[in-house]
PDB file of C-alpha atoms and ligand atoms in Angstrom:
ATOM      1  CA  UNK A   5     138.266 133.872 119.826  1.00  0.00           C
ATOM      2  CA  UNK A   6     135.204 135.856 117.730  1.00  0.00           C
ATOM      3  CA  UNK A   7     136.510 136.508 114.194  1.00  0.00           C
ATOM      4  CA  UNK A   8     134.791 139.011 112.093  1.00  0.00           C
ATOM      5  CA  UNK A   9     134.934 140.317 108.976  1.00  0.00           C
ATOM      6  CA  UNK A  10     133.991 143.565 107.611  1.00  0.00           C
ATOM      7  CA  UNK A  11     133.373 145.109 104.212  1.00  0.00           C
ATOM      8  CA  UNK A  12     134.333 148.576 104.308  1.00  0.00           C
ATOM      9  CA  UNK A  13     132.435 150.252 102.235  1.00  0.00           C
ATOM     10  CA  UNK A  14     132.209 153.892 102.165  1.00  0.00           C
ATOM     11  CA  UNK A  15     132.809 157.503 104.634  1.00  0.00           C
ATOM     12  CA  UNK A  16     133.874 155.544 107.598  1.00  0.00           C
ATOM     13  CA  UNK A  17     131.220 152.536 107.638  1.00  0.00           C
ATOM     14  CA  UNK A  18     131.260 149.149 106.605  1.00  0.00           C
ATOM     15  CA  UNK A  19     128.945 146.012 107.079  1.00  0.00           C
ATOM     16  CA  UNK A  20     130.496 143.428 109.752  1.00  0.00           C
ATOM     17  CA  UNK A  21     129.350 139.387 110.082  1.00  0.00           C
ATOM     18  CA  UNK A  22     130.545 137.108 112.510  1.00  0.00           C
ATOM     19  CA  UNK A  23     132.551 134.302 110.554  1.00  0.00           C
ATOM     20  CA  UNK A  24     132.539 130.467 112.125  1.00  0.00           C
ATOM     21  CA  UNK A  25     135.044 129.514 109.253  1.00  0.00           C
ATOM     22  CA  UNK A  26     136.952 130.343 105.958  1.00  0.00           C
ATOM     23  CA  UNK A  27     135.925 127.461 103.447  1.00  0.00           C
ATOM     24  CA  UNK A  28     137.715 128.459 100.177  1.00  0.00           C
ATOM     25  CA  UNK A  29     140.746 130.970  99.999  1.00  0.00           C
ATOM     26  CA  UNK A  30     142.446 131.425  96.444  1.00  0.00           C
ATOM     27  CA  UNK A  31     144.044 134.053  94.744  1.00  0.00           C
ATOM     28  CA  UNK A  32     142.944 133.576  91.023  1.00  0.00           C
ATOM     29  CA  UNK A  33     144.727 135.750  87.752  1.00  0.00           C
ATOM     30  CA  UNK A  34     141.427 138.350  88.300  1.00  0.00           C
ATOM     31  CA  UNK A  35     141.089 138.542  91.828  1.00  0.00           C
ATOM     32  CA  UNK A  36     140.832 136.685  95.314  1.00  0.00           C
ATOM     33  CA  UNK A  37     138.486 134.642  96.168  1.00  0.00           C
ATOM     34  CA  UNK A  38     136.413 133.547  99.456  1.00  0.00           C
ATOM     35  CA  UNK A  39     134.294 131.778 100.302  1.00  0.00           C
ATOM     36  CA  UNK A  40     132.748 131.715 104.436  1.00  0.00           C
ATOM     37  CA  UNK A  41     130.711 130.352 106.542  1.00  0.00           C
ATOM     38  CA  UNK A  42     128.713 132.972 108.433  1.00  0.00           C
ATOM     39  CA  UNK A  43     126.277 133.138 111.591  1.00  0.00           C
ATOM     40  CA  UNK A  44     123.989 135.498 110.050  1.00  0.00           C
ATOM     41  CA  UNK A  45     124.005 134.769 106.750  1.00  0.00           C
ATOM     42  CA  UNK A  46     125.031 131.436 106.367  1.00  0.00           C
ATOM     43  CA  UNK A  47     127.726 131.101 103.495  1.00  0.00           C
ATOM     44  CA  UNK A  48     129.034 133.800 101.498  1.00  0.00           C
ATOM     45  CA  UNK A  49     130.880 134.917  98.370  1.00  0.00           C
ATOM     46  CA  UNK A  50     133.560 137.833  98.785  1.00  0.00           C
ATOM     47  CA  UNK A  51     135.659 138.720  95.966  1.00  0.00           C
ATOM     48  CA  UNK A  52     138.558 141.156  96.912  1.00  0.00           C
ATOM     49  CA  UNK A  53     137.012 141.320 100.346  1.00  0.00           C
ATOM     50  CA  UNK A  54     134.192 142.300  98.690  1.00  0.00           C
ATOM     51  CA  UNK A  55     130.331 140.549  99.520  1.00  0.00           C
ATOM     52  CA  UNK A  56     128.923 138.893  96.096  1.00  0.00           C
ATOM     53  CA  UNK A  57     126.234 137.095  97.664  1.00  0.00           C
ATOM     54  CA  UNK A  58     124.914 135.047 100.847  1.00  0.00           C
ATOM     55  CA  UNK A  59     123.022 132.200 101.101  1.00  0.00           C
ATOM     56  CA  UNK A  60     120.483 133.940 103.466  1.00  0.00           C
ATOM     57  CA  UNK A  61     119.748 137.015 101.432  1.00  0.00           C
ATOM     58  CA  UNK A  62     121.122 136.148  97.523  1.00  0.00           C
ATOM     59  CA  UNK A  63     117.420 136.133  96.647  1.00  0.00           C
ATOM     60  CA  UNK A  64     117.149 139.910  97.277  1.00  0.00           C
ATOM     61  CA  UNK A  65     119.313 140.344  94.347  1.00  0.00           C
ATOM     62  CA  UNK A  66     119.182 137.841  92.214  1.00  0.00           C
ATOM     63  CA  UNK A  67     115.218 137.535  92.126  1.00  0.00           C
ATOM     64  CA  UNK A  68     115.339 141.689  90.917  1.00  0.00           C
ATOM     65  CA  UNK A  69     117.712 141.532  88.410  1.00  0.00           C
ATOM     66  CA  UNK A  70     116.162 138.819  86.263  1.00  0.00           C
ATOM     67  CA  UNK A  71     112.306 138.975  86.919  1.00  0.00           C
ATOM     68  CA  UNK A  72     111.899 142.510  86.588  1.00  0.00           C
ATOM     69  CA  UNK A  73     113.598 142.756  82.708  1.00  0.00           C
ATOM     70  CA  UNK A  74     112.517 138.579  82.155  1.00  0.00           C
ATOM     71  CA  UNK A  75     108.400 139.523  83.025  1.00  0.00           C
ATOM     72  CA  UNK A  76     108.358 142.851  80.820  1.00  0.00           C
ATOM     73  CA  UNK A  77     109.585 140.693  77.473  1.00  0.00           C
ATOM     74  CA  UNK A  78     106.712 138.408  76.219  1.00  0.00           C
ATOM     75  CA  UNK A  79     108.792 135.586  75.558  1.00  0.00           C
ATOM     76  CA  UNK A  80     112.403 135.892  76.248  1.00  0.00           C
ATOM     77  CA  UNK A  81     113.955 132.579  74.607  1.00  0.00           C
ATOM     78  CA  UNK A  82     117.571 133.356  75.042  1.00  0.00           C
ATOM     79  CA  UNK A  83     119.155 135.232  77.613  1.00  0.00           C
ATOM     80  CA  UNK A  84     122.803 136.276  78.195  1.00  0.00           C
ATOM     81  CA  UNK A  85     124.052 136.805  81.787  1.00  0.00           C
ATOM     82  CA  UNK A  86     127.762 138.578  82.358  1.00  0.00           C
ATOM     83  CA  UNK A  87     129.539 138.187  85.486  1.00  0.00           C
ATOM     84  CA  UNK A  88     127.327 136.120  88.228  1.00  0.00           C
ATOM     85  CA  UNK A  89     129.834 133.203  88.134  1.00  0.00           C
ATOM     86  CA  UNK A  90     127.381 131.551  91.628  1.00  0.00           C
ATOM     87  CA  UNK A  91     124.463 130.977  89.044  1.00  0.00           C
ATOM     88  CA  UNK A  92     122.393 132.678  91.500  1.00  0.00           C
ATOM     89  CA  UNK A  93     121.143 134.916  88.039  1.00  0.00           C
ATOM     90  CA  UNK A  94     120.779 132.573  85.777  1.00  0.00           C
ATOM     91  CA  UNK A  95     119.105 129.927  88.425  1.00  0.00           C
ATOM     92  CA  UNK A  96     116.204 132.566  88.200  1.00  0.00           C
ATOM     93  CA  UNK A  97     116.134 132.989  84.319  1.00  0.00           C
ATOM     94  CA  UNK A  98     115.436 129.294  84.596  1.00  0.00           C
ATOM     95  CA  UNK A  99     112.342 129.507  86.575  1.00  0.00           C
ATOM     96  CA  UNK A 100     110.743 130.972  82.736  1.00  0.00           C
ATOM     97  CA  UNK A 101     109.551 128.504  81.061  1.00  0.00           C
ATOM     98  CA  UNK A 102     110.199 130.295  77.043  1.00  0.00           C
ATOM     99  CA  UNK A 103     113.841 130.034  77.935  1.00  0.00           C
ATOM    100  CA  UNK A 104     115.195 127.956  75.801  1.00  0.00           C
ATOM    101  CA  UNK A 105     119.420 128.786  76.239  1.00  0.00           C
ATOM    102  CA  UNK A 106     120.869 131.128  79.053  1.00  0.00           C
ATOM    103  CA  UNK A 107     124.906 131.951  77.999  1.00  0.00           C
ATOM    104  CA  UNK A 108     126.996 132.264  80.992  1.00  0.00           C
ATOM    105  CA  UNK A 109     129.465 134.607  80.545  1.00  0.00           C
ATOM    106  CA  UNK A 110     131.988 135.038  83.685  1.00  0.00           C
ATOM    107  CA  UNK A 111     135.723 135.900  83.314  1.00  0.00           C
ATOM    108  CA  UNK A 112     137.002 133.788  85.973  1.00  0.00           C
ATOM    109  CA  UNK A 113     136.610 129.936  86.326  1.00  0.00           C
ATOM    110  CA  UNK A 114     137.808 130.270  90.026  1.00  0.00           C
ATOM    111  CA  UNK A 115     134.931 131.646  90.902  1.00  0.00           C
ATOM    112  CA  UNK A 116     132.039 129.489  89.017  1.00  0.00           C
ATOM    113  CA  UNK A 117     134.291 126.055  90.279  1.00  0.00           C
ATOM    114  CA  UNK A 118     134.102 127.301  93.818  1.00  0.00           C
ATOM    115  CA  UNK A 119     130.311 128.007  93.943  1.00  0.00           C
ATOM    116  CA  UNK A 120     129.688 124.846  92.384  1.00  0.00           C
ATOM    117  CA  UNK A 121     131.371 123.322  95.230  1.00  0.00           C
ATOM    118  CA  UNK A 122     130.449 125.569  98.086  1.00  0.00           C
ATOM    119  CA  UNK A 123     127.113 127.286  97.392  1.00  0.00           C
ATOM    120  CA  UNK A 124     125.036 124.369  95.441  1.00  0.00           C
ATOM    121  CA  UNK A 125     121.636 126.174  96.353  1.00  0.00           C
ATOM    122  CA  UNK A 126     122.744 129.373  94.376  1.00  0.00           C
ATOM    123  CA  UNK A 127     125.408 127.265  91.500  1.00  0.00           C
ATOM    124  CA  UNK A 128     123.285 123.705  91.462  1.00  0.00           C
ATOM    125  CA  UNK A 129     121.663 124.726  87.696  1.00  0.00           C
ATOM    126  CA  UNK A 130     125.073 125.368  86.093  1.00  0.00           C
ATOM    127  CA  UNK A 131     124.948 121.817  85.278  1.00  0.00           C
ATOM    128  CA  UNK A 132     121.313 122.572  83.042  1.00  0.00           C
ATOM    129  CA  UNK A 133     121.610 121.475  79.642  1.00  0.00           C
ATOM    130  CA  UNK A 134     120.070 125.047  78.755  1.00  0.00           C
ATOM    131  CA  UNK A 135     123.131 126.424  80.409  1.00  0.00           C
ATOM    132  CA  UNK A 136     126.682 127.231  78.203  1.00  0.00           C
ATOM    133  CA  UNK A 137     129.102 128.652  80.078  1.00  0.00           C
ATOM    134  CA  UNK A 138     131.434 131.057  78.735  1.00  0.00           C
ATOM    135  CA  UNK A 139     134.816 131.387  80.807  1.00  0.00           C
ATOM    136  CA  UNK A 140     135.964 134.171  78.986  1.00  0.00           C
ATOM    137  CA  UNK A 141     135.770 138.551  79.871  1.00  0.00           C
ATOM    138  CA  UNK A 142     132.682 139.499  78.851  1.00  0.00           C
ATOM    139  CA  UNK A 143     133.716 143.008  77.091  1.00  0.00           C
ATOM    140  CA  UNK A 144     135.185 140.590  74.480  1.00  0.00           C
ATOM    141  CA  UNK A 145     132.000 138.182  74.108  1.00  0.00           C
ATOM    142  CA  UNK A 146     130.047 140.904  73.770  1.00  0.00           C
ATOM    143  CA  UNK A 147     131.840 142.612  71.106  1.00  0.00           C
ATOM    144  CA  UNK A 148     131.355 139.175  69.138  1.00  0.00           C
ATOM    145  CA  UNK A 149     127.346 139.273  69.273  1.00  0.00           C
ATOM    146  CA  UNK A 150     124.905 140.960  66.861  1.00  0.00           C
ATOM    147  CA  UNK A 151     121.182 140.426  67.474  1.00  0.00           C
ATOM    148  CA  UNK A 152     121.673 137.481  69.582  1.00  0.00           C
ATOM    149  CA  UNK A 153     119.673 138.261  72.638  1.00  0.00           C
ATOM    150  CA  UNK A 154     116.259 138.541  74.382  1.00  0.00           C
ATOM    151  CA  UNK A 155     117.646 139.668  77.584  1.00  0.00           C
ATOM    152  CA  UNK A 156     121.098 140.995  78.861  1.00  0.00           C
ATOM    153  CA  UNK A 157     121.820 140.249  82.401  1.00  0.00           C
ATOM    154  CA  UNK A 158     125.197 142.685  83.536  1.00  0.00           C
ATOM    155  CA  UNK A 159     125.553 140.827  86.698  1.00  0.00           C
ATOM    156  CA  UNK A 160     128.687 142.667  87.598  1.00  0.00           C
ATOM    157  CA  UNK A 161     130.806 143.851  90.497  1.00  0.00           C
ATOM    158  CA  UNK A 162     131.680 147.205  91.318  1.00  0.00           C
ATOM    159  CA  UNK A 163     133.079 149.002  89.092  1.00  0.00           C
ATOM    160  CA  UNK A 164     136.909 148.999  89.736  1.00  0.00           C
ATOM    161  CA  UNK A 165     138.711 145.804  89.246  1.00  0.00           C
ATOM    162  CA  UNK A 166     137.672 143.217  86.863  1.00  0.00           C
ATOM    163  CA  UNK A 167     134.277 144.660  86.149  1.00  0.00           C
ATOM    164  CA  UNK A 168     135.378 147.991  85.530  1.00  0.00           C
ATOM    165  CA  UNK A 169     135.449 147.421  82.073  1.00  0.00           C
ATOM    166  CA  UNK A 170     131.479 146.787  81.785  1.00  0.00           C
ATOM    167  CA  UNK A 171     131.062 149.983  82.570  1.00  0.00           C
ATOM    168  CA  UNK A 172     131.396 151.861  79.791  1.00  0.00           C
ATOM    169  CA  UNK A 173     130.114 153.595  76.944  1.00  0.00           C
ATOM    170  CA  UNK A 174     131.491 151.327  74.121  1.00  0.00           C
ATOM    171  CA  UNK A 175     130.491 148.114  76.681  1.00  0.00           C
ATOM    172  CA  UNK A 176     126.665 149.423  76.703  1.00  0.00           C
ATOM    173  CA  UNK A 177     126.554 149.921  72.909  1.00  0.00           C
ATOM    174  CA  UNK A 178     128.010 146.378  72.322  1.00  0.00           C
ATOM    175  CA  UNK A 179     125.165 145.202  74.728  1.00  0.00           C
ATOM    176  CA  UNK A 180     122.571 147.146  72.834  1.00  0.00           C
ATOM    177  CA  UNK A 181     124.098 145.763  69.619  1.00  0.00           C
ATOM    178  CA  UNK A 182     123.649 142.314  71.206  1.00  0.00           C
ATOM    179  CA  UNK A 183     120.111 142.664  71.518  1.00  0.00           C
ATOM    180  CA  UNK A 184     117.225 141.340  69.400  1.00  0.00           C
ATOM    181  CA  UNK A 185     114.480 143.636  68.854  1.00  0.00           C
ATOM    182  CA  UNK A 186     112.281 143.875  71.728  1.00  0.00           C
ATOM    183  CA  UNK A 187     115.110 143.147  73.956  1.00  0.00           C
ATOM    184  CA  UNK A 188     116.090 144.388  77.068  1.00  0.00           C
ATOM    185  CA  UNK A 189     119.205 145.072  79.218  1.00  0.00           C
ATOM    186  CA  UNK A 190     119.130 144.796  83.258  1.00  0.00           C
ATOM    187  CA  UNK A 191     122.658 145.910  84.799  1.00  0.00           C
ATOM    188  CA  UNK A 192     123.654 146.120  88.471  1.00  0.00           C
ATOM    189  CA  UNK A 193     123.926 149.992  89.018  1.00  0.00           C
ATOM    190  CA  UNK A 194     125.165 149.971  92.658  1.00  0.00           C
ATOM    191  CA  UNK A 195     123.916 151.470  95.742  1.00  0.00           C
ATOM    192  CA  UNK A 196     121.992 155.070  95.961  1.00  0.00           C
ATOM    193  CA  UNK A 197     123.159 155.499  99.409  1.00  0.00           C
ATOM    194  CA  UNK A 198     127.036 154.267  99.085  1.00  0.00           C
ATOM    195  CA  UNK A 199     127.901 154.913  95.572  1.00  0.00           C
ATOM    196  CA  UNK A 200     126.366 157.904  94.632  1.00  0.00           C
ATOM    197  CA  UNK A 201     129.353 158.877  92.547  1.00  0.00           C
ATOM    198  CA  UNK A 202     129.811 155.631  90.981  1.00  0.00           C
ATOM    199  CA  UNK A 203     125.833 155.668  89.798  1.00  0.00           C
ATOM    200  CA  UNK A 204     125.505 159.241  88.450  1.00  0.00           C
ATOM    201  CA  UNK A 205     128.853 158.558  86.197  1.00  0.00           C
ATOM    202  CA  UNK A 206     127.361 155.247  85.039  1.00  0.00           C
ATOM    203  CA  UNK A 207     123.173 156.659  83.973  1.00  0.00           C
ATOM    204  CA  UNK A 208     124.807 158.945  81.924  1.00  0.00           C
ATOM    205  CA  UNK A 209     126.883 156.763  79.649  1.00  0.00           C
ATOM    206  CA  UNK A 210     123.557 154.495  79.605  1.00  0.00           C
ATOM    207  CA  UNK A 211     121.355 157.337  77.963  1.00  0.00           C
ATOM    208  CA  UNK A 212     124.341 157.372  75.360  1.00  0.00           C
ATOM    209  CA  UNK A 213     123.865 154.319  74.254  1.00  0.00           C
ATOM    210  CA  UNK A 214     120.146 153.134  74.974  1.00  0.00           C
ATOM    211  CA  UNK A 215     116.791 155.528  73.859  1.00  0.00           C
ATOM    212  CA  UNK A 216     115.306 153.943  77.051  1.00  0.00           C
ATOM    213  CA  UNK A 217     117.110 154.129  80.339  1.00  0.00           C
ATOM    214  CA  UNK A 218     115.365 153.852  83.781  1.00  0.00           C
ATOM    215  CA  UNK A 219     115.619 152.246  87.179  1.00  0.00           C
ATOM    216  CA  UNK A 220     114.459 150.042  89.715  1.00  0.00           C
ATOM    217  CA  UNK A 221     115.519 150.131  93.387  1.00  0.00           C
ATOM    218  CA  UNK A 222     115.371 147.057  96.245  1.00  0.00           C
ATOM    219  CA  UNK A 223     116.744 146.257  99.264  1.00  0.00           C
ATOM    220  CA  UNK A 224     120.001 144.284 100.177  1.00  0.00           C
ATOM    221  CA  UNK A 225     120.970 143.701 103.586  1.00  0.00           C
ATOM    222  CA  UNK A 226     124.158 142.437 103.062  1.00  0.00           C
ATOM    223  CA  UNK A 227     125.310 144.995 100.299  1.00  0.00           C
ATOM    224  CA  UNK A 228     126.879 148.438 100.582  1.00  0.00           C
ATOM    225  CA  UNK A 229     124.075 150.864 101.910  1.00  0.00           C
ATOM    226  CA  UNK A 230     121.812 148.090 102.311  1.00  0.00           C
ATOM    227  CA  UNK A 231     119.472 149.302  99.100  1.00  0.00           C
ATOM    228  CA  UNK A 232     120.195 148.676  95.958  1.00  0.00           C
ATOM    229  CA  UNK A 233     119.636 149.650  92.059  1.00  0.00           C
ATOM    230  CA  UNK A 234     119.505 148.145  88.497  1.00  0.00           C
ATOM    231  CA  UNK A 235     119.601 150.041  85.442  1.00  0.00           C
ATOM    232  CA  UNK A 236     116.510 148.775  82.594  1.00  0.00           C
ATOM    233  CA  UNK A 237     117.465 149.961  79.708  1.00  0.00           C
ATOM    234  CA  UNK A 238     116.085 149.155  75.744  1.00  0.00           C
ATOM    235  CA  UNK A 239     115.535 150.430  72.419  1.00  0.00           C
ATOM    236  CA  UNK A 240     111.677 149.822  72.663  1.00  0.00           C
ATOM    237  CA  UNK A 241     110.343 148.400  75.513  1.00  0.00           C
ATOM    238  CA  UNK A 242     109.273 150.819  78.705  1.00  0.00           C
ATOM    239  CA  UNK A 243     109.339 149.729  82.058  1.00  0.00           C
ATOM    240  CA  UNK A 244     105.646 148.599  82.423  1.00  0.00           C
ATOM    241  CA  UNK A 245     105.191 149.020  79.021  1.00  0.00           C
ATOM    242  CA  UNK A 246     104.674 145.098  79.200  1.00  0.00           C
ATOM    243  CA  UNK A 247     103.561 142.921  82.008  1.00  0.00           C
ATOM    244  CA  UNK A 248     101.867 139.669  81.532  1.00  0.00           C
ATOM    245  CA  UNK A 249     100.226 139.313  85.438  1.00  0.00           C
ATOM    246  CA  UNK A 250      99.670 135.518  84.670  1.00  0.00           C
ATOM    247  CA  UNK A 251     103.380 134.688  84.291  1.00  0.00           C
ATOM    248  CA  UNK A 252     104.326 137.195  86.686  1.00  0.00           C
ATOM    249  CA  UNK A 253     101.953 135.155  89.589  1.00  0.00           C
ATOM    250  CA  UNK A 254     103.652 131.754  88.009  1.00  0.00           C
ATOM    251  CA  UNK A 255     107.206 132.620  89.070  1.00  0.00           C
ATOM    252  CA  UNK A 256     105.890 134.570  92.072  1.00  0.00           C
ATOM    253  CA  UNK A 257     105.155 130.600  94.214  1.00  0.00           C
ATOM    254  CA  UNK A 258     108.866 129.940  93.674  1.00  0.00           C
ATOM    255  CA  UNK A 259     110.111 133.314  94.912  1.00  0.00           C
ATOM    256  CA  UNK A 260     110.905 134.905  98.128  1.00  0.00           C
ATOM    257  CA  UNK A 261     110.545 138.323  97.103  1.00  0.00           C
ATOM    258  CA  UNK A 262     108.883 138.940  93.763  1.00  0.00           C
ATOM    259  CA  UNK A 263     105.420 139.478  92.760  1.00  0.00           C
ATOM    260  CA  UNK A 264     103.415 141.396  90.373  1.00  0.00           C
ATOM    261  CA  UNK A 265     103.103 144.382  93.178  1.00  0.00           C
ATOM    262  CA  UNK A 266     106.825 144.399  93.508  1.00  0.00           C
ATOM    263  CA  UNK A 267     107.055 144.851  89.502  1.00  0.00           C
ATOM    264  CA  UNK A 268     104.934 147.678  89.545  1.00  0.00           C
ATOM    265  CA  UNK A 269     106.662 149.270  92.551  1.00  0.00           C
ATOM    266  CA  UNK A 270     110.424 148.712  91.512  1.00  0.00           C
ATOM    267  CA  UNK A 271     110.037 151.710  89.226  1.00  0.00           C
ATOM    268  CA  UNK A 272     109.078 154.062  92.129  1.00  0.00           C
ATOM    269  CA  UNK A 273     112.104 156.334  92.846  1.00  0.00           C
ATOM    270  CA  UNK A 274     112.955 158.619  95.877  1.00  0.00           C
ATOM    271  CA  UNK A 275     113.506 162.199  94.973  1.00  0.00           C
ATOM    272  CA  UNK A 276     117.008 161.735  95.761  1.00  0.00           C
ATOM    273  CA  UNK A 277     117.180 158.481  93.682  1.00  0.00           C
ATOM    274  CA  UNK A 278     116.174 160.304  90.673  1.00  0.00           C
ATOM    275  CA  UNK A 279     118.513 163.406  91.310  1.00  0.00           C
ATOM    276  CA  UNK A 280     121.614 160.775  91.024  1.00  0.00           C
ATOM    277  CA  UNK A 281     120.100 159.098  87.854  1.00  0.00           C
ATOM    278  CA  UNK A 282     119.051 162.401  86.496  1.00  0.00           C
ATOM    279  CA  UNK A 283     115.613 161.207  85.555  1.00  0.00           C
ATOM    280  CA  UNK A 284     113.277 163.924  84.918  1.00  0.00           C
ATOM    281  CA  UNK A 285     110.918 164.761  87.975  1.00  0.00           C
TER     282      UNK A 285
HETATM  283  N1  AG3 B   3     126.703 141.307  92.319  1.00  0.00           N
HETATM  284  C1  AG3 B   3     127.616 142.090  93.066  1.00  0.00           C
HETATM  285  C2  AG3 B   3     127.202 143.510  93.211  1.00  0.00           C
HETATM  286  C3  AG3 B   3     128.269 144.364  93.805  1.00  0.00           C
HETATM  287  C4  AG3 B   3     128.342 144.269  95.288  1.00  0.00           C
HETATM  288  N2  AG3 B   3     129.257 145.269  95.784  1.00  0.00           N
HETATM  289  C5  AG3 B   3     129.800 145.290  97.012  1.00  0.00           C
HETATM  290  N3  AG3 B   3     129.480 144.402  97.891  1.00  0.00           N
HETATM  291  N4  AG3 B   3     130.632 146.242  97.278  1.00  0.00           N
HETATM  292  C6  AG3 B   3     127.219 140.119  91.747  1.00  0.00           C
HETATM  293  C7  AG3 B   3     127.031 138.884  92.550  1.00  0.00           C
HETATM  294  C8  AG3 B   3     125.670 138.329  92.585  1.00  0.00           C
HETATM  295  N5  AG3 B   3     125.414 137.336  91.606  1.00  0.00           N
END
């Protein structure tokens, strides 16, 4: 018998993947947890029925949201990354050779034990002695950190649920507290085409608490919409405003997706893209 699963996402459509088997199945004190083994995208991470990240196409994701804010800081040395319990994230801050300590910050051990075991090509550099992982809810780390940071990583779900809390006003002013001068912010902002809503409440709350807010747009075939964005946000740094093309063509022969075109291009909205963020046009 064919057994499918399906993330149903928004108006009456959903994303559906042919499963050959259910690896990991737990229901942990923040959510439940899955891990399976697909056809299409080989193994994946679903939280509340929800897709995290696949083997196949994690580097869609995870390659944007930490080259993009890593390659316009000149020499990011220590980097924070909340949520993103599969090290996909952090496996990329890695790749940068100023890094000297990325903080893992991810609320539930279930989910960091279970990619360790299940998805060692996205979790294998947890065990980096760079690496200190936090088990704890980020809103609360956060709070605790005052010019800490090069880089801030908001590697989040959606925003209901556990993550709902890191998206808020007093969360993004924490963040910005968090940072070092220089510094810069890089949050999942969901999709333009599936969570319209979700995205114009979050930009605003942003501009409230950064001088600098814009965003950068990708695809992602296995997410919501299958295009995604990422809110850059800083007190002094504008998106281009740095760009060293030597480092950027240094990480590029260990990526799948990023190069110095795609940093220039990331910026580049659609009109209705920047209606939804509100940036001026
Ligand atoms: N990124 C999850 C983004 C939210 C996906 N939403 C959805 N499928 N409805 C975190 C995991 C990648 N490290």
């Amino acid at each position: 018998m064919d057994l499918w699963f399906t993330e149903y996402q928004k108006d009456g459509f959903g994303i559906t993947i042919k499963v050959k088997e259910s690896l990991f199945h737990e229901v942990s004190e923040f959510q439940t947890v899955d891990i399976i083994d697909t056809e299409a995208f080989g193994r994946m991470l679903l939280l509340d029925g929800l897709v995290m990240t696949s083997e196949k196409d994690e580097f869609f994701y995870h390659e944007m949201i930490s080259h993009i804010p890593m390659l316009s800081h000149p020499a990011p040395k220590k980097v924070l990354v909340i949520g993103g319990g599969d090290g996909g994230t952090v496996r990329e801050v890695l790749k940068h050779s100023s890094v000297e300590k990325v903080v893992l910050c991810e609320i539930d051990s279930f989910v960091v034990d279970a990619c360790r075991r299940y998805l060692p090509t996205i979790a294998g550099v947890l065990d980096d002695p760079r690496v200190d992982i936090q088990i704890r809810d980020g809103i609360d780390y956060i709070a605790e950190q005052k010019d800490q940071f090069d880089i801030i990583l908001v590697d989040s779900t959606d925003p209901m649920g556990p993550g709902e809390g890191l998206f808020t006003e007093e969360f993004y002013k924490n963040v910005n507290a968090a940072l070092k001068q220089g510094g810069i912010m890089a949050a999942q902002s969901e999709s333009p085409v599936a969570n319209k809503r979700e995205m114009s409440l979050m930009y605003p709350l942003l501009r409230k608490a950064f001088p600098i807010v814009s965003t950068f747009v990708g695809p992602i075939p296995t997410y919501p919409g299958g295009y995604w964005s990422w809110a850059f946000c800083s007190n002094d740094v504008k998106p281009l405003g740095y760009f060293d093309e030597a480092r950027a063509n240094e990480i590029t022969i260990s990526c799948k997706l990023y190069n110095s075109d795609i940093q220039k291009a990331a910026f580049v909205l659609p009109n209705f893209v920047k209606e939804i963020v509100k940036e001026v046009h």
